């Protein structure tokens, strides 16, 4: 078993850095790209914990579909927009808080963390042999209805 | 293990705060959408922490979150396209309660 404590902390720092880049970037297209990066790092936390199925679900549906549409939307409506620039003192305060937080979290670097023992095959078998299948069918039906309503709504507003 | 769980929750709360700041400072609807999607990342991180203890429950929560967020963002993207067609602008200052003029 490999201790993944330090790797988890590193990925958390990368997620936070990508999120700060989303906040500080003035261009929506770059914000959307940093968002995809942050989401990928968030999903990789699951991968480190041996959660291959939820990782694939997030990467394929959330990043692969939803965020891709957002990136395309941001590229379509790309225009120069001026945003209020944060004062440097707030950034300094944020850096000081981050340093204190890292010092406070130092014991967690030394804590042993191991991936989950459940295998993806076992998880898939558990899910498919339970009431979760019915829930999945209902959720996908709900998504289909929402898509149909969205298409209908766009047709109405077009006229 | 508890310490790492706490650090994941702290990260999730910080990302939620950053997403909320993006939403509050948004000048157009695309930025608002990006902020909301960033806030969903904190949900996934919290579920990742839960996965270490309850893999089955965490997988169910992640599945529901992913499909619900996809439906929510489809509705939001449709609303953005419709607002752009009607108002010829996607800036938030032109949108009031219900999208009506005062």
GROMACS .gro file of C-alpha atoms in nm:
model
  261
    1UNK     CA    1   0.000   0.000   0.000
    2UNK     CA    2   0.133   0.342  -0.095
    3UNK     CA    3   0.091   0.640   0.137
    4UNK     CA    4  -0.082   0.913  -0.066
    5UNK     CA    5  -0.101   1.187   0.201
    6UNK     CA    6   0.154   1.420   0.043
    7UNK     CA    7   0.014   1.363  -0.309
    8UNK     CA    8  -0.335   1.453  -0.186
    9UNK     CA    9  -0.210   1.778  -0.029
   10UNK     CA   10  -0.026   1.863  -0.355
   11UNK     CA   11  -0.341   1.808  -0.562
   12UNK     CA   12  -0.542   2.020  -0.317
   13UNK     CA   13  -0.293   2.305  -0.359
   14UNK     CA   14  -0.320   2.268  -0.740
   15UNK     CA   15  -0.702   2.277  -0.718
   16UNK     CA   16  -0.685   2.595  -0.509
   17UNK     CA   17  -0.433   2.756  -0.747
   18UNK     CA   18  -0.651   2.676  -1.050
   19UNK     CA   19  -0.956   2.814  -0.869
   20UNK     CA   20  -0.769   3.135  -0.786
   21UNK     CA   21  -0.672   3.158  -1.155
   22UNK     CA   22  -1.043   3.133  -1.245
   23UNK     CA   23  -1.112   3.421  -1.007
   24UNK     CA   24  -0.823   3.644  -1.116
   25UNK     CA   25  -0.838   3.584  -1.492
   26UNK     CA   26  -1.018   3.869  -1.670
   27UNK     CA   27  -1.092   3.673  -1.986
   28UNK     CA   28  -1.390   3.436  -1.963
   29UNK     CA   29  -1.229   3.190  -2.203
   30UNK     CA   30  -0.921   3.150  -1.986
   31UNK     CA   31  -1.143   3.131  -1.676
   32UNK     CA   32  -1.333   2.842  -1.835
   33UNK     CA   33  -1.006   2.668  -1.924
   34UNK     CA   34  -0.877   2.708  -1.567
   35UNK     CA   35  -1.214   2.574  -1.448
   36UNK     CA   36  -1.161   2.258  -1.654
   37UNK     CA   37  -0.816   2.227  -1.499
   38UNK     CA   38  -0.953   2.271  -1.144
   39UNK     CA   39  -1.226   2.014  -1.211
   40UNK     CA   40  -0.969   1.768  -1.345
   41UNK     CA   41  -0.760   1.807  -1.030
   42UNK     CA   42  -1.072   1.764  -0.812
   43UNK     CA   43  -1.153   1.443  -0.996
   44UNK     CA   44  -0.795   1.320  -0.957
   45UNK     CA   45  -0.843   1.325  -0.578
   46UNK     CA   46  -1.099   1.047  -0.634
   47UNK     CA   47  -0.856   0.865  -0.860
   48UNK     CA   48  -0.595   0.868  -0.584
   49UNK     CA   49  -0.847   0.711  -0.347
   50UNK     CA   50  -0.899   0.427  -0.601
   51UNK     CA   51  -1.233   0.576  -0.712
   52UNK     CA   52  -1.197   0.499  -1.083
   53UNK     CA   53  -1.573   0.484  -1.158
   54UNK     CA   54  -1.662   0.827  -1.008
   55UNK     CA   55  -1.347   0.971  -1.168
   56UNK     CA   56  -1.459   0.851  -1.513
   57UNK     CA   57  -1.812   0.979  -1.447
   58UNK     CA   58  -1.686   1.328  -1.358
   59UNK     CA   59  -1.433   1.346  -1.642
   60UNK     CA   60  -1.672   1.215  -1.910
   61UNK     CA   61  -1.995   1.394  -1.817
   62UNK     CA   62  -1.896   1.697  -1.609
   63UNK     CA   63  -1.568   1.798  -1.775
   64UNK     CA   64  -1.620   1.630  -2.112
   65UNK     CA   65  -1.969   1.766  -2.171
   66UNK     CA   66  -2.076   2.043  -1.936
   67UNK     CA   67  -1.750   2.235  -1.904
   68UNK     CA   68  -1.670   2.187  -2.273
   69UNK     CA   69  -2.001   2.356  -2.359
   70UNK     CA   70  -1.910   2.635  -2.118
   71UNK     CA   71  -1.571   2.679  -2.289
   72UNK     CA   72  -1.740   2.694  -2.630
   73UNK     CA   73  -1.994   2.945  -2.492
   74UNK     CA   74  -1.714   3.159  -2.345
   75UNK     CA   75  -1.529   3.149  -2.677
   76UNK     CA   76  -1.845   3.241  -2.868
   77UNK     CA   77  -1.925   3.539  -2.646
   78UNK     CA   78  -1.561   3.641  -2.603
   79UNK     CA   79  -1.532   4.017  -2.569
   80UNK     CA   80  -1.315   4.260  -2.375
   81UNK     CA   81  -1.477   4.301  -2.033
   82UNK     CA   82  -1.329   4.508  -1.754
   83UNK     CA   83  -1.350   4.362  -1.407
   84UNK     CA   84  -1.272   4.522  -1.074
   85UNK     CA   85  -0.908   4.443  -0.999
   86UNK     CA   86  -0.836   4.316  -0.648
   87UNK     CA   87  -0.614   4.537  -0.441
   88UNK     CA   88  -0.270   4.399  -0.363
   89UNK     CA   89  -0.331   4.416   0.015
   90UNK     CA   90  -0.609   4.155  -0.016
   91UNK     CA   91  -0.376   3.925  -0.207
   92UNK     CA   92  -0.111   3.974   0.066
   93UNK     CA   93  -0.366   3.890   0.336
   94UNK     CA   94  -0.470   3.579   0.139
   95UNK     CA   95  -0.107   3.467   0.109
   96UNK     CA   96  -0.049   3.515   0.485
   97UNK     CA   97  -0.368   3.319   0.564
   98UNK     CA   98  -0.257   3.042   0.326
   99UNK     CA   99   0.084   3.019   0.496
  100UNK     CA  100  -0.078   2.997   0.843
  101UNK     CA  101  -0.321   2.734   0.709
  102UNK     CA  102  -0.031   2.529   0.570
  103UNK     CA  103   0.149   2.549   0.907
  104UNK     CA  104  -0.171   2.446   1.087
  105UNK     CA  105  -0.222   2.155   0.848
  106UNK     CA  106   0.135   2.029   0.885
  107UNK     CA  107   0.033   1.724   1.096
  108UNK     CA  108  -0.187   1.610   0.809
  109UNK     CA  109   0.114   1.570   0.579
  110UNK     CA  110   0.247   1.307   0.815
  111UNK     CA  111  -0.083   1.120   0.847
  112UNK     CA  112  -0.089   0.792   0.659
  113UNK     CA  113  -0.360   0.775   0.394
  114UNK     CA  114  -0.426   0.468   0.184
  115UNK     CA  115  -0.657   0.423  -0.118
  116UNK     CA  116  -0.999   0.267  -0.066
  117UNK     CA  117  -0.991  -0.113  -0.068
  118UNK     CA  118  -1.307  -0.151  -0.279
  119UNK     CA  119  -1.237  -0.239  -0.643
  120UNK     CA  120  -1.420  -0.072  -0.936
  121UNK     CA  121  -1.567  -0.407  -1.042
  122UNK     CA  122  -1.705  -0.470  -0.695
  123UNK     CA  123  -1.849  -0.115  -0.680
  124UNK     CA  124  -2.013  -0.156  -1.024
  125UNK     CA  125  -2.158  -0.492  -0.916
  126UNK     CA  126  -2.295  -0.339  -0.595
  127UNK     CA  127  -2.450  -0.047  -0.784
  128UNK     CA  128  -2.607  -0.256  -1.062
  129UNK     CA  129  -2.753  -0.508  -0.818
  130UNK     CA  130  -2.932  -0.248  -0.608
  131UNK     CA  131  -3.207   0.014  -0.637
  132UNK     CA  132  -2.945   0.253  -0.776
  133UNK     CA  133  -3.034   0.136  -1.129
  134UNK     CA  134  -3.388   0.269  -1.088
  135UNK     CA  135  -3.249   0.598  -0.959
  136UNK     CA  136  -3.014   0.621  -1.258
  137UNK     CA  137  -3.300   0.558  -1.502
  138UNK     CA  138  -3.509   0.827  -1.332
  139UNK     CA  139  -3.221   1.078  -1.337
  140UNK     CA  140  -3.146   1.015  -1.706
  141UNK     CA  141  -3.518   1.055  -1.784
  142UNK     CA  142  -3.513   1.382  -1.591
  143UNK     CA  143  -3.210   1.498  -1.793
  144UNK     CA  144  -3.384   1.405  -2.119
  145UNK     CA  145  -3.696   1.601  -2.023
  146UNK     CA  146  -3.484   1.904  -1.932
  147UNK     CA  147  -3.308   1.883  -2.271
  148UNK     CA  148  -3.640   1.858  -2.454
  149UNK     CA  149  -3.773   2.161  -2.265
  150UNK     CA  150  -3.451   2.353  -2.342
  151UNK     CA  151  -3.480   2.281  -2.716
  152UNK     CA  152  -3.848   2.379  -2.712
  153UNK     CA  153  -3.769   2.700  -2.520
  154UNK     CA  154  -3.498   2.798  -2.769
  155UNK     CA  155  -3.740   2.740  -3.060
  156UNK     CA  156  -4.002   2.963  -2.891
  157UNK     CA  157  -3.756   3.247  -2.824
  158UNK     CA  158  -3.620   3.222  -3.178
  159UNK     CA  159  -3.955   3.319  -3.324
  160UNK     CA  160  -0.667   0.987   0.799
  161UNK     CA  161  -0.884   1.236   0.989
  162UNK     CA  162  -0.631   1.514   0.928
  163UNK     CA  163  -0.634   1.461   0.552
  164UNK     CA  164  -1.015   1.454   0.553
  165UNK     CA  165  -1.015   1.789   0.732
  166UNK     CA  166  -0.773   1.932   0.475
  167UNK     CA  167  -1.000   1.815   0.189
  168UNK     CA  168  -1.302   1.975   0.358
  169UNK     CA  169  -1.106   2.299   0.414
  170UNK     CA  170  -1.008   2.297   0.045
  171UNK     CA  171  -1.372   2.236  -0.053
  172UNK     CA  172  -1.489   2.528   0.163
  173UNK     CA  173  -1.219   2.755   0.015
  174UNK     CA  174  -1.322   2.659  -0.340
  175UNK     CA  175  -1.686   2.725  -0.247
  176UNK     CA  176  -1.581   3.072  -0.122
  177UNK     CA  177  -1.380   3.141  -0.439
  178UNK     CA  178  -1.676   3.031  -0.655
  179UNK     CA  179  -1.908   3.254  -0.455
  180UNK     CA  180  -1.670   3.548  -0.505
  181UNK     CA  181  -1.666   3.481  -0.880
  182UNK     CA  182  -2.048   3.478  -0.884
  183UNK     CA  183  -2.076   3.798  -0.678
  184UNK     CA  184  -1.825   3.983  -0.899
  185UNK     CA  185  -1.972   3.851  -1.226
  186UNK     CA  186  -2.050   4.117  -1.482
  187UNK     CA  187  -2.188   3.880  -1.744
  188UNK     CA  188  -2.381   3.554  -1.742
  189UNK     CA  189  -2.092   3.340  -1.872
  190UNK     CA  190  -1.886   3.443  -1.569
  191UNK     CA  191  -2.183   3.358  -1.347
  192UNK     CA  192  -2.203   3.013  -1.504
  193UNK     CA  193  -1.828   2.957  -1.453
  194UNK     CA  194  -1.863   3.055  -1.085
  195UNK     CA  195  -2.150   2.810  -1.034
  196UNK     CA  196  -1.953   2.529  -1.196
  197UNK     CA  197  -1.659   2.609  -0.971
  198UNK     CA  198  -1.888   2.581  -0.669
  199UNK     CA  199  -1.987   2.231  -0.785
  200UNK     CA  200  -1.621   2.130  -0.758
  201UNK     CA  201  -1.645   2.166  -0.381
  202UNK     CA  202  -1.929   1.912  -0.384
  203UNK     CA  203  -1.708   1.665  -0.571
  204UNK     CA  204  -1.420   1.722  -0.331
  205UNK     CA  205  -1.645   1.662  -0.030
  206UNK     CA  206  -1.774   1.344  -0.195
  207UNK     CA  207  -1.413   1.238  -0.257
  208UNK     CA  208  -1.348   1.267   0.116
  209UNK     CA  209  -1.659   1.057   0.181
  210UNK     CA  210  -1.533   0.797  -0.071
  211UNK     CA  211  -1.249   0.706   0.164
  212UNK     CA  212  -1.504   0.595   0.426
  213UNK     CA  213  -1.824   0.503   0.236
  214UNK     CA  214  -1.742   0.428  -0.131
  215UNK     CA  215  -2.093   0.315  -0.227
  216UNK     CA  216  -2.269   0.616  -0.071
  217UNK     CA  217  -2.012   0.855  -0.221
  218UNK     CA  218  -2.060   0.704  -0.567
  219UNK     CA  219  -2.437   0.748  -0.541
  220UNK     CA  220  -2.393   1.112  -0.431
  221UNK     CA  221  -2.145   1.182  -0.714
  222UNK     CA  222  -2.377   1.024  -0.973
  223UNK     CA  223  -2.673   1.232  -0.855
  224UNK     CA  224  -2.457   1.547  -0.842
  225UNK     CA  225  -2.313   1.498  -1.192
  226UNK     CA  226  -2.649   1.432  -1.360
  227UNK     CA  227  -2.825   1.710  -1.166
  228UNK     CA  228  -2.548   1.958  -1.247
  229UNK     CA  229  -2.564   1.862  -1.616
  230UNK     CA  230  -2.940   1.927  -1.618
  231UNK     CA  231  -2.896   2.253  -1.428
  232UNK     CA  232  -2.629   2.383  -1.662
  233UNK     CA  233  -2.830   2.286  -1.971
  234UNK     CA  234  -3.114   2.500  -1.833
  235UNK     CA  235  -2.872   2.786  -1.755
  236UNK     CA  236  -2.704   2.775  -2.097
  237UNK     CA  237  -3.047   2.776  -2.263
  238UNK     CA  238  -3.145   3.076  -2.050
  239UNK     CA  239  -2.824   3.259  -2.149
  240UNK     CA  240  -2.887   3.197  -2.519
  241UNK     CA  241  -3.251   3.306  -2.485
  242UNK     CA  242  -3.157   3.622  -2.292
  243UNK     CA  243  -2.899   3.708  -2.557
  244UNK     CA  244  -3.163   3.670  -2.828
  245UNK     CA  245  -3.414   3.887  -2.645
  246UNK     CA  246  -3.188   4.156  -2.496
  247UNK     CA  247  -2.888   4.139  -2.733
  248UNK     CA  248  -2.667   4.140  -2.423
  249UNK     CA  249  -2.552   3.893  -2.159
  250UNK     CA  250  -2.452   4.148  -1.897
  251UNK     CA  251  -2.600   4.089  -1.553
  252UNK     CA  252  -2.678   4.454  -1.483
  253UNK     CA  253  -2.951   4.447  -1.747
  254UNK     CA  254  -3.125   4.158  -1.577
  255UNK     CA  255  -3.348   4.232  -1.281
  256UNK     CA  256  -3.590   4.015  -1.086
  257UNK     CA  257  -3.772   3.797  -1.335
  258UNK     CA  258  -3.584   3.967  -1.617
  259UNK     CA  259  -3.837   4.253  -1.623
  260UNK     CA  260  -3.775   4.622  -1.643
  261UNK     CA  261  -3.866   4.818  -1.327
   0.00000   0.00000   0.00000
